mmCIF file of C-alpha atoms in Angstrom:
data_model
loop_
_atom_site.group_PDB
_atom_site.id
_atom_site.type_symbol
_atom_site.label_atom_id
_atom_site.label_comp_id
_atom_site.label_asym_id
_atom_site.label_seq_id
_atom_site.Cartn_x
_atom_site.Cartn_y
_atom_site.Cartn_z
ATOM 1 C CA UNK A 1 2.861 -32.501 -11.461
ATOM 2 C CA UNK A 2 0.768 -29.419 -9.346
ATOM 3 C CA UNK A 3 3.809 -26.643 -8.928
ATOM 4 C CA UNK A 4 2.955 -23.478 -6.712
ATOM 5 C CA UNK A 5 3.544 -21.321 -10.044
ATOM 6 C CA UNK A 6 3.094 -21.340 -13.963
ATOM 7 C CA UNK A 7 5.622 -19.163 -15.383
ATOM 8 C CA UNK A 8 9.043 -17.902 -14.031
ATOM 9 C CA UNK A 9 11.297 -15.394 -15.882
ATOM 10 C CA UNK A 10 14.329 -13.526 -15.407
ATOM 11 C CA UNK A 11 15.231 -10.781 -17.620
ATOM 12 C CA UNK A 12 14.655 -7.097 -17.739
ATOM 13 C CA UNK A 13 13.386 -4.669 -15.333
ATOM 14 C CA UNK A 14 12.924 -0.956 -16.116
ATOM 15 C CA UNK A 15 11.464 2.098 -14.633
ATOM 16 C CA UNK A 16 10.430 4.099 -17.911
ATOM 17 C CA UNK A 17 10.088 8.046 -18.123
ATOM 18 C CA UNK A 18 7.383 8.355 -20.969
ATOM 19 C CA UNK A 19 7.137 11.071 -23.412
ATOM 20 C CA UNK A 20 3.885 11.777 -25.547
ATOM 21 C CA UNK A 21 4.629 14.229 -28.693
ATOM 22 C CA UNK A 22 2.040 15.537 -31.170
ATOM 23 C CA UNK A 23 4.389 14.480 -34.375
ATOM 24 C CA UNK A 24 5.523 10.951 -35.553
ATOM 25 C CA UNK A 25 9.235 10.494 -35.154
ATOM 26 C CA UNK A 26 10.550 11.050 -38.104
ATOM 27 C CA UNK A 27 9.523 14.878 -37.991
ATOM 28 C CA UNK A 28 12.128 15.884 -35.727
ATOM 29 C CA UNK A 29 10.721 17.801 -32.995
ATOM 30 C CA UNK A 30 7.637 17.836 -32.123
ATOM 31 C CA UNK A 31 5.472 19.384 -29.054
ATOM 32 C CA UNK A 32 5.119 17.431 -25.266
ATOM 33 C CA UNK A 33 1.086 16.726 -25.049
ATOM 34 C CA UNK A 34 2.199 13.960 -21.824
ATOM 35 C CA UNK A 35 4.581 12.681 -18.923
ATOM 36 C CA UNK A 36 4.412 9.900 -17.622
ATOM 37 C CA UNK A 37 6.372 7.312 -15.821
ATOM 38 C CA UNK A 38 5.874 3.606 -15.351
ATOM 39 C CA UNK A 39 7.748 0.500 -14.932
ATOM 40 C CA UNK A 40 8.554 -1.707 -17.655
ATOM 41 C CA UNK A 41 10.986 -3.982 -19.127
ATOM 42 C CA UNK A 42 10.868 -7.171 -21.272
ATOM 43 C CA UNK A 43 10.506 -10.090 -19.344
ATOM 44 C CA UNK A 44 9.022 -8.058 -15.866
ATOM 45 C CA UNK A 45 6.306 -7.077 -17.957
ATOM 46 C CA UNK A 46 5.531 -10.051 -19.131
ATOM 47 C CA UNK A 47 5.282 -11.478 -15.450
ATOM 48 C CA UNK A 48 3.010 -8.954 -14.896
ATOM 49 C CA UNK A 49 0.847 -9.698 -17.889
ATOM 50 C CA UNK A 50 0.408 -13.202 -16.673
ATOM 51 C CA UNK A 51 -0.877 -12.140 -13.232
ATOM 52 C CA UNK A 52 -3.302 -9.489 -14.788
ATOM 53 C CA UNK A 53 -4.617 -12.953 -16.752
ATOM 54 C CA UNK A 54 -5.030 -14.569 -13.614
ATOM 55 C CA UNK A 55 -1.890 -16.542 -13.789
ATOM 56 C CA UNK A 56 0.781 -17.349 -11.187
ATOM 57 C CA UNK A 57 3.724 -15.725 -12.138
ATOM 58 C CA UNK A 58 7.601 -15.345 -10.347
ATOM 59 C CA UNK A 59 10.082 -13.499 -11.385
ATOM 60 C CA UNK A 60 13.888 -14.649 -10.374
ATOM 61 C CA UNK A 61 16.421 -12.183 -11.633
ATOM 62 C CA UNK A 62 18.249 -9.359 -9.665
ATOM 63 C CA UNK A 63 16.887 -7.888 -7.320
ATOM 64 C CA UNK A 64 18.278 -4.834 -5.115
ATOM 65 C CA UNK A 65 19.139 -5.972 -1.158
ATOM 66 C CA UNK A 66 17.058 -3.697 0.172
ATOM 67 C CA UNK A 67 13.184 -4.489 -1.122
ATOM 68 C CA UNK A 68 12.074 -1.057 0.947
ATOM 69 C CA UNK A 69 13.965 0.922 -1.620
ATOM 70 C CA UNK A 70 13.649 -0.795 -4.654
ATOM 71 C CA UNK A 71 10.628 -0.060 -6.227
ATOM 72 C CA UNK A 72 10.709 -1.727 -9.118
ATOM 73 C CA UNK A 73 10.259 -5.310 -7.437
ATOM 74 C CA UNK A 74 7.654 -3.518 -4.841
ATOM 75 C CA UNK A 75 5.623 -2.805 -8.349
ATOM 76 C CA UNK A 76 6.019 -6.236 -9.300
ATOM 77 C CA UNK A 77 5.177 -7.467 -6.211
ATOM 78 C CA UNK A 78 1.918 -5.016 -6.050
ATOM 79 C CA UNK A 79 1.056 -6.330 -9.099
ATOM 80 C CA UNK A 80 0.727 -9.968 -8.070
ATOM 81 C CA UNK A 81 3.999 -11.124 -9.171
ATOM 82 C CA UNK A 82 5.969 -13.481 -6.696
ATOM 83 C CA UNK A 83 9.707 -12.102 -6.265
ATOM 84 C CA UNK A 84 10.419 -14.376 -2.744
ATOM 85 C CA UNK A 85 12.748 -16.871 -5.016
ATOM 86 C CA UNK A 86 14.720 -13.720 -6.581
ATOM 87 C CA UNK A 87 18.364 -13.624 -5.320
ATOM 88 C CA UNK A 88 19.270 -10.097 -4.137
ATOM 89 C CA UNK A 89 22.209 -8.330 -4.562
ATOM 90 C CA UNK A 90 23.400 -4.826 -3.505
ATOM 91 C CA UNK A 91 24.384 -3.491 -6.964
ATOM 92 C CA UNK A 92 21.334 -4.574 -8.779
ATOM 93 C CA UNK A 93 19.039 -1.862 -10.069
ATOM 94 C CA UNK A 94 16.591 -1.393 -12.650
ATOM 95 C CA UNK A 95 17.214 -0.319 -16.421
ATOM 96 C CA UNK A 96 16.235 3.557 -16.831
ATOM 97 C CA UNK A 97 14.321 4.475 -19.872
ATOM 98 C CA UNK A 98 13.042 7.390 -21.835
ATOM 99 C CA UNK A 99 10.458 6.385 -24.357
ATOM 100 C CA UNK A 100 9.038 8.659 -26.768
ATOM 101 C CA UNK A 101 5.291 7.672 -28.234
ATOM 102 C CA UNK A 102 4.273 9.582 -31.059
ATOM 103 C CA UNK A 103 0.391 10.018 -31.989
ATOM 104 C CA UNK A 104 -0.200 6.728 -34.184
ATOM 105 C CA UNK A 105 1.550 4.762 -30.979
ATOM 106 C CA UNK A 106 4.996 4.089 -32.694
ATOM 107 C CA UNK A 107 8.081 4.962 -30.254
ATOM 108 C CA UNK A 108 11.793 5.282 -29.509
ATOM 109 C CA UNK A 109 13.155 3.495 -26.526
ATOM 110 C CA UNK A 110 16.342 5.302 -25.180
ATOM 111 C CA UNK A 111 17.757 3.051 -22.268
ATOM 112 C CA UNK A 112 20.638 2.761 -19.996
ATOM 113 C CA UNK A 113 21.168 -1.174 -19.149
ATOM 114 C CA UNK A 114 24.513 -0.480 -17.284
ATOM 115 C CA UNK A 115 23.027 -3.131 -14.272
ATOM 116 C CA UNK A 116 23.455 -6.231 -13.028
ATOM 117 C CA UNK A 117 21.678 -8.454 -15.401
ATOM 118 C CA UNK A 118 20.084 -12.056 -15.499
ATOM 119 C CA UNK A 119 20.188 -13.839 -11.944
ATOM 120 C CA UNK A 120 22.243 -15.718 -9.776
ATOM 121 C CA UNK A 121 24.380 -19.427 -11.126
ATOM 122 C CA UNK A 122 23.576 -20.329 -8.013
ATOM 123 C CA UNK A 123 20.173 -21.013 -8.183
ATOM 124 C CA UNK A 124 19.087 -23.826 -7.060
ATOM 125 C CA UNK A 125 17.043 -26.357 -8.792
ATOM 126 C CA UNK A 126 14.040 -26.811 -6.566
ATOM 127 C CA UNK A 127 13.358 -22.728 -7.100
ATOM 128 C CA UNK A 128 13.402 -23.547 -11.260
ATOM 129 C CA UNK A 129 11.191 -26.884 -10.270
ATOM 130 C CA UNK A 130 8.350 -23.936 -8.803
ATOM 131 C CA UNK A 131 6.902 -23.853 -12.912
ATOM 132 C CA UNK A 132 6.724 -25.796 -15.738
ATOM 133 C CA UNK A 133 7.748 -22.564 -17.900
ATOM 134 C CA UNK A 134 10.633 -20.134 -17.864
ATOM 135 C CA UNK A 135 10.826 -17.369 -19.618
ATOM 136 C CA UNK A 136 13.613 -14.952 -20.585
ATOM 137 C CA UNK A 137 15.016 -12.262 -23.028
ATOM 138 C CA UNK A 138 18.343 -11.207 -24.696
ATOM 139 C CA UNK A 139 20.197 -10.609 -20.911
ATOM 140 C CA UNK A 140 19.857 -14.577 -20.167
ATOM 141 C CA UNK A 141 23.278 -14.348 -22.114
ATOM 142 C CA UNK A 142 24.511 -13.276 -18.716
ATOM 143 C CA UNK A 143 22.841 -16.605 -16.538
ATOM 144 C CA UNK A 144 23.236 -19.063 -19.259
ATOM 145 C CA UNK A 145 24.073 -21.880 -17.206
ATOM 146 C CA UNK A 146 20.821 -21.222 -15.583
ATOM 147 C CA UNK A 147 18.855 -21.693 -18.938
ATOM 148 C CA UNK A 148 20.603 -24.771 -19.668
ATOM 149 C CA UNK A 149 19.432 -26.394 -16.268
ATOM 150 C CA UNK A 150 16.284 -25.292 -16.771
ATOM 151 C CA UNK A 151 15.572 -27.112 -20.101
ATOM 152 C CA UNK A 152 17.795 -30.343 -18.523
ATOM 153 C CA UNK A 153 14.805 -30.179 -15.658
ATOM 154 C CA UNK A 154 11.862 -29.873 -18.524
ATOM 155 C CA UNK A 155 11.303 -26.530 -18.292
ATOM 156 C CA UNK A 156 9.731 -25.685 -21.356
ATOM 157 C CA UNK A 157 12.138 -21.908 -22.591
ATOM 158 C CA UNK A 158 10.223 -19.529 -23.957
ATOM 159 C CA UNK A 159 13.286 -16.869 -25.508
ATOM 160 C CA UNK A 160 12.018 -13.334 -26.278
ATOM 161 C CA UNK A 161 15.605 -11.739 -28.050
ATOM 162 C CA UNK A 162 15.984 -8.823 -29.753
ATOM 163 C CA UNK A 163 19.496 -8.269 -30.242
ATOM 164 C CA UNK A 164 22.310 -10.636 -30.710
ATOM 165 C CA UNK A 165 25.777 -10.316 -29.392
ATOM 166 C CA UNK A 166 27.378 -13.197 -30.883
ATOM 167 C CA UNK A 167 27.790 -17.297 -29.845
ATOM 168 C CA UNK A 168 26.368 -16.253 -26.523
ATOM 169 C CA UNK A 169 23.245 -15.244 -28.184
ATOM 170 C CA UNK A 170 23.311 -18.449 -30.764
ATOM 171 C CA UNK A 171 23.406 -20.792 -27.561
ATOM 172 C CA UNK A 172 20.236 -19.047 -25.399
ATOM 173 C CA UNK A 173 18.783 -19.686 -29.153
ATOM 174 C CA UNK A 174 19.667 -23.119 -29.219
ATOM 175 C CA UNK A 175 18.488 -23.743 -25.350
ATOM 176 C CA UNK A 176 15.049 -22.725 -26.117
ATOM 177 C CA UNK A 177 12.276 -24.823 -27.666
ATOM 178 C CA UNK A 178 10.093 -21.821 -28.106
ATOM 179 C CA UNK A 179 11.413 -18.917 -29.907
ATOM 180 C CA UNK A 180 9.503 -15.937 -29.767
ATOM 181 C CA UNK A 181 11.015 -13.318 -31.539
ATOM 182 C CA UNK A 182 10.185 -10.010 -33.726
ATOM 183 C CA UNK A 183 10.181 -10.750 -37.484
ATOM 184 C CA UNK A 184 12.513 -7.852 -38.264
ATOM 185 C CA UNK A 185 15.392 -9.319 -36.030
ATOM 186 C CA UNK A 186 14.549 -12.888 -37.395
ATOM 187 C CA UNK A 187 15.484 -11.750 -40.768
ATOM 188 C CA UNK A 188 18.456 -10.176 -39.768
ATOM 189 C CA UNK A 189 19.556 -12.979 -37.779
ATOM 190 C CA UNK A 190 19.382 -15.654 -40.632
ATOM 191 C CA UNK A 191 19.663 -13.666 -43.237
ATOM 192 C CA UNK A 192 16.340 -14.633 -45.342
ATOM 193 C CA UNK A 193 12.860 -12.739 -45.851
ATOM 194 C CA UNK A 194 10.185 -14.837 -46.545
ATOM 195 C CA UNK A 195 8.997 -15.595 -43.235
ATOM 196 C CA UNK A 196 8.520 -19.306 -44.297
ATOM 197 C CA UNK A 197 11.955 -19.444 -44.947
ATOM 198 C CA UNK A 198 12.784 -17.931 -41.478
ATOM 199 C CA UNK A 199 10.482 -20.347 -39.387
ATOM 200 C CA UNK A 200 12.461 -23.590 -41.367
ATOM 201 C CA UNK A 201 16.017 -21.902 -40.348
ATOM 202 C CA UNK A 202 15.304 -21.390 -37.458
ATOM 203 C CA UNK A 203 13.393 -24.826 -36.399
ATOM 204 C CA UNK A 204 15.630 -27.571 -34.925
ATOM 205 C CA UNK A 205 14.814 -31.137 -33.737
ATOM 206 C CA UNK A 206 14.671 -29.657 -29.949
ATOM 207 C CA UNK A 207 12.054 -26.868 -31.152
ATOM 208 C CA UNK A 208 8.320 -27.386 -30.190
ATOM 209 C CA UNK A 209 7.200 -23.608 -31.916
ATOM 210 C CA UNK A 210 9.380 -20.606 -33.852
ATOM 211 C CA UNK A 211 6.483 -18.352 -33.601
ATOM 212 C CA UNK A 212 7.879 -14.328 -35.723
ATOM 213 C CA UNK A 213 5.794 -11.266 -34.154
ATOM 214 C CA UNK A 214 5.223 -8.554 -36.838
ATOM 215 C CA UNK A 215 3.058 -5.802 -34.746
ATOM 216 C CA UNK A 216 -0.312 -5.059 -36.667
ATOM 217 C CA UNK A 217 0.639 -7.518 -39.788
ATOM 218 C CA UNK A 218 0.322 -10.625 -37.338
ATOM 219 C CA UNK A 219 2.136 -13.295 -36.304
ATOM 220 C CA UNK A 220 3.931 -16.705 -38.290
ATOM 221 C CA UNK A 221 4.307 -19.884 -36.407
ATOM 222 C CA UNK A 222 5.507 -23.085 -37.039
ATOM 223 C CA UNK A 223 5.056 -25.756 -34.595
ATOM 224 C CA UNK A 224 6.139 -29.545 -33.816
ATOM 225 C CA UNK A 225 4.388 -32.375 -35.397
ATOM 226 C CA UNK A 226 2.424 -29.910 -38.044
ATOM 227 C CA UNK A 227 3.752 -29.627 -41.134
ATOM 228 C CA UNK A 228 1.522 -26.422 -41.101
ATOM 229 C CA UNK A 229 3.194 -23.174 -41.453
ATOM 230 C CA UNK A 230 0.566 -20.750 -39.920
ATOM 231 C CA UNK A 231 -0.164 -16.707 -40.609
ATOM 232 C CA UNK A 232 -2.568 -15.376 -37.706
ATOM 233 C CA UNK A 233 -3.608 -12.112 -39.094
ATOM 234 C CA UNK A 234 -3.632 -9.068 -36.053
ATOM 235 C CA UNK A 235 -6.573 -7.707 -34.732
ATOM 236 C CA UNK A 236 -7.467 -4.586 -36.627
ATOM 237 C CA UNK A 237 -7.120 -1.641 -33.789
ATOM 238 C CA UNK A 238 -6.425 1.829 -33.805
ATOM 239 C CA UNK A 239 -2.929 1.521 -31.589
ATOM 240 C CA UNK A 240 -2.722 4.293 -28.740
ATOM 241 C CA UNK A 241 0.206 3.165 -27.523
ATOM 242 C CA UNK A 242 2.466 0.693 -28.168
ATOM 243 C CA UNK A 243 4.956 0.377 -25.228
ATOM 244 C CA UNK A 244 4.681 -3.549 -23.499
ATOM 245 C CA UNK A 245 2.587 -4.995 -26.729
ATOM 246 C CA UNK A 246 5.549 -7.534 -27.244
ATOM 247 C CA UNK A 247 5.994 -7.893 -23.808
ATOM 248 C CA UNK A 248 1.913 -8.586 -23.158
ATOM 249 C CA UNK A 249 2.166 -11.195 -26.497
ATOM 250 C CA UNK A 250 4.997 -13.150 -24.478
ATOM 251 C CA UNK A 251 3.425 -13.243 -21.278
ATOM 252 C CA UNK A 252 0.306 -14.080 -22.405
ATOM 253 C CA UNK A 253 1.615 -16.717 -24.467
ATOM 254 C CA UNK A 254 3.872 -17.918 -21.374
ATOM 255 C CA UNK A 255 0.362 -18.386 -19.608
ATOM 256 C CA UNK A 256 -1.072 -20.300 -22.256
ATOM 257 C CA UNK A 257 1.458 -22.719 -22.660
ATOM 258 C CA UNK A 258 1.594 -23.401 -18.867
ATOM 259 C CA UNK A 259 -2.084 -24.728 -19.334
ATOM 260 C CA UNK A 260 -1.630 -26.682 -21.682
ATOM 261 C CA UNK A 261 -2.457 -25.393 -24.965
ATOM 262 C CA UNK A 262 -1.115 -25.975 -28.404
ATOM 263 C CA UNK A 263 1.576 -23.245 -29.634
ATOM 264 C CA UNK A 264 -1.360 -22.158 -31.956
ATOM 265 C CA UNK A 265 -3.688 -21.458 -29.543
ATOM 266 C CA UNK A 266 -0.884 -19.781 -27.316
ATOM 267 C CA UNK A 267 -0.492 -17.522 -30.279
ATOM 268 C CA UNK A 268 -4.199 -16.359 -30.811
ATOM 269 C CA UNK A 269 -4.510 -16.002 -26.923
ATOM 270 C CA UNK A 270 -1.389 -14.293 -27.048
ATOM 271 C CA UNK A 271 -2.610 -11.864 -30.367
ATOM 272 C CA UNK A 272 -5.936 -10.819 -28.566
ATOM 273 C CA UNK A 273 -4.016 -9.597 -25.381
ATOM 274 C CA UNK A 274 -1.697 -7.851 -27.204
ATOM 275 C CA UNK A 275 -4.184 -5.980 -29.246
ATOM 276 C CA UNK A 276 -6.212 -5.112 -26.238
ATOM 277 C CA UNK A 277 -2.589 -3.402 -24.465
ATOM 278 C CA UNK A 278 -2.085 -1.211 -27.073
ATOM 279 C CA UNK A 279 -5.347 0.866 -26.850
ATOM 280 C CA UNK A 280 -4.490 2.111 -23.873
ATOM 281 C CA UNK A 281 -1.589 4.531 -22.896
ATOM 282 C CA UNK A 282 1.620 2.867 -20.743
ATOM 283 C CA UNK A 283 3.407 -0.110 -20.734
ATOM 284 C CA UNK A 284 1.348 -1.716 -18.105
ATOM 285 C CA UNK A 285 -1.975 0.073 -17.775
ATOM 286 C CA UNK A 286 -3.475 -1.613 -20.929
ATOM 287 C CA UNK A 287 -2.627 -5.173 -19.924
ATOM 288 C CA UNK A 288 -5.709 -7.104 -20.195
ATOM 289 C CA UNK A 289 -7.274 -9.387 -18.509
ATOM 290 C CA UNK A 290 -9.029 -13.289 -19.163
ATOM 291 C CA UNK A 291 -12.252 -12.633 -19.245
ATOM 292 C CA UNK A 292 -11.332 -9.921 -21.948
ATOM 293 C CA UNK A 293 -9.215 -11.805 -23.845
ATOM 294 C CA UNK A 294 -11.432 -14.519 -24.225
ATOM 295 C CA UNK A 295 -14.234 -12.144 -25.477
ATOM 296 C CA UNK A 296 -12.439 -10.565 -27.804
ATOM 297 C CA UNK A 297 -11.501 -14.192 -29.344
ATOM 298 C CA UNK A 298 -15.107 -15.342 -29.501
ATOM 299 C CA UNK A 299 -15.933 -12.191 -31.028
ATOM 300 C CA UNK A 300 -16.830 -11.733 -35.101
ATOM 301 C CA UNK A 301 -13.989 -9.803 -35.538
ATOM 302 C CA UNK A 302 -11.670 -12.260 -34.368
ATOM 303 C CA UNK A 303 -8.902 -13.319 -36.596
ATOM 304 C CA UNK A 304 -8.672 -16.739 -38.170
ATOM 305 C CA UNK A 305 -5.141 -18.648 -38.984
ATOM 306 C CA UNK A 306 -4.380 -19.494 -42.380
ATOM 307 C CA UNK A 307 -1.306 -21.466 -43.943
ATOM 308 C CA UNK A 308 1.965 -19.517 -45.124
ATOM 309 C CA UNK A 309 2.675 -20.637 -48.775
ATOM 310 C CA UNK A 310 6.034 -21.741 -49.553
ATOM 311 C CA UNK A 311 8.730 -19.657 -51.013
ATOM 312 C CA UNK A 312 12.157 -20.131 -51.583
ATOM 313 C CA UNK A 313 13.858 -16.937 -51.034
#
């Protein structure tokens, strides 16, 4: 089935204020070297990443009444990303951010989500019909009626969550057939260590990948009809900044599974864009695009995937 666009998402949308300091974080003060400000957010820069890729992205969250005045969706919409199937609403707003990026590309992100979040119940079917992916983050707690329809429809779900805040969390989980998620709030979501472990806990009959993003120490996947539990090592970079890398991996991967290609391949598509985003400054400045991506995968340096040994933790 041809559909006018490959991945849809509804999630977060930011405007951040970015601070560059000449100390790592944990010094406690440190000296201003850069300002900057940019706009950001989970699953908006995501869309973004899969436009700089060439993709055909929408995004269909809030989004302010007034498009003049909002311009947050008028950077999305610069950027390539379709926002004619968002519903509007005249309380919605962006997230506000101040991010602080230390020298080795490690930050704090300091936010205020008081907005209107995920998008409308309303939505009708034929706009979710417009791509054979959707993908969201922790605020599709808020639309989750909208999820569910989705993956009814055959959407595949790609989650991105970083946070839970309870049952509502544990059912997005359960909607979604690919996770996505950091490592760090894997473990602390089901309680084991061994990544192994994690990827079996969290798989479910439903699941087609579980795929645990670790930053420069890779990325574990396990995917349907393998019995394969895979390690792809990260590309070995010196990390300028760090802001949108997950964001990048998820779009990127988003893209990737629209076309067709096995979560494994999704993942080392996904591990080259990210590694390219973070050797540049911003959350959206570094986002790569195909023709890069692909280079950097047929390159020498290139990472290979290996299989995760059991452990019983």
């Amino acid at each position: 089935m041809s559909r006018p666009l490959q991945v849809l998402g509804f999630g977060a949308l930011a405007i951040d204020d970015i601070i560059y300091v000449d100390r790592g974080l944990s010094a406690g003060k440190g000296k201003v070297t850069k300002r900057a400000t940019d706009h950001g957010g989970n699953v908006a820069t995501a869309l973004v990443a899969v436009a700089r890729l060439g993709g055909r992205a929408g995004f269909i969250g809030w989004l302010g009444e007034d498009a003049a005045a909002d311009p947050a969706s008028a950077e999305l919409e610069r950027e390539g990303v379709d926002i004619s199937l968002a519903p509007r609403h005249a309380a919605a707003a962006p997230i506000r951010s101040v991010i602080t990026v230390a020298p080795d590309g490690d930050r704090f992100i300091a936010y205020d989500d008081d907005v209107l979040h995920g998008t409308s119940d309303a939505l009708p079917d034929d706009v979710l019909m417009q791509a054979p992916v959707l993908l969201i983050d922790g605020y599709a707690t808020h639309s989750e009626s909208v999820v569910a329809r989705a993956r009814a429809l055959g959407l595949a779900v790609i989650a991105d969550i970083e946070w839970t805040v309870g049952a509502a969390t544990d059912r997005l989980l359960a909607f979604a057939d690919h996770l996505v998620l950091p490592l760090a709030f894997a473990r602390e979501y089901t309680g084991h260590t061994d990544p192994a472990a994690i990827l079996d806990a969290l798989w479910s009959a439903q699941r087609s990948a579980v795929v645990l993003t670790d930053s420069e120490r890779g990325t574990c996947l396990r995917q349907k009809g393998d019995p394969t539990r895979w390690h792809l090592p990260a590309y070995q970079v010196l990390a300028v900044d760090t802001t949108g890398a997950g964001d990048c991996f998820h779009g990127a991967y988003a893209l990737a599974l629209a076309e067709g290609k096995s979560p494994l391949d999704c993942v080392a598509y996904a591990t080259a864009a990210a590694a390219i985003s973070v050797i540049a400054r911003g959350g959206r400045r570094g986002l790569p695009d195909n023709r890069t991506c692909l280079a950097w995968m047929a390159g020498a340096n290139a990472p290979t995937p290996r299989p995760i040994p059991r452990c019983h933790d």
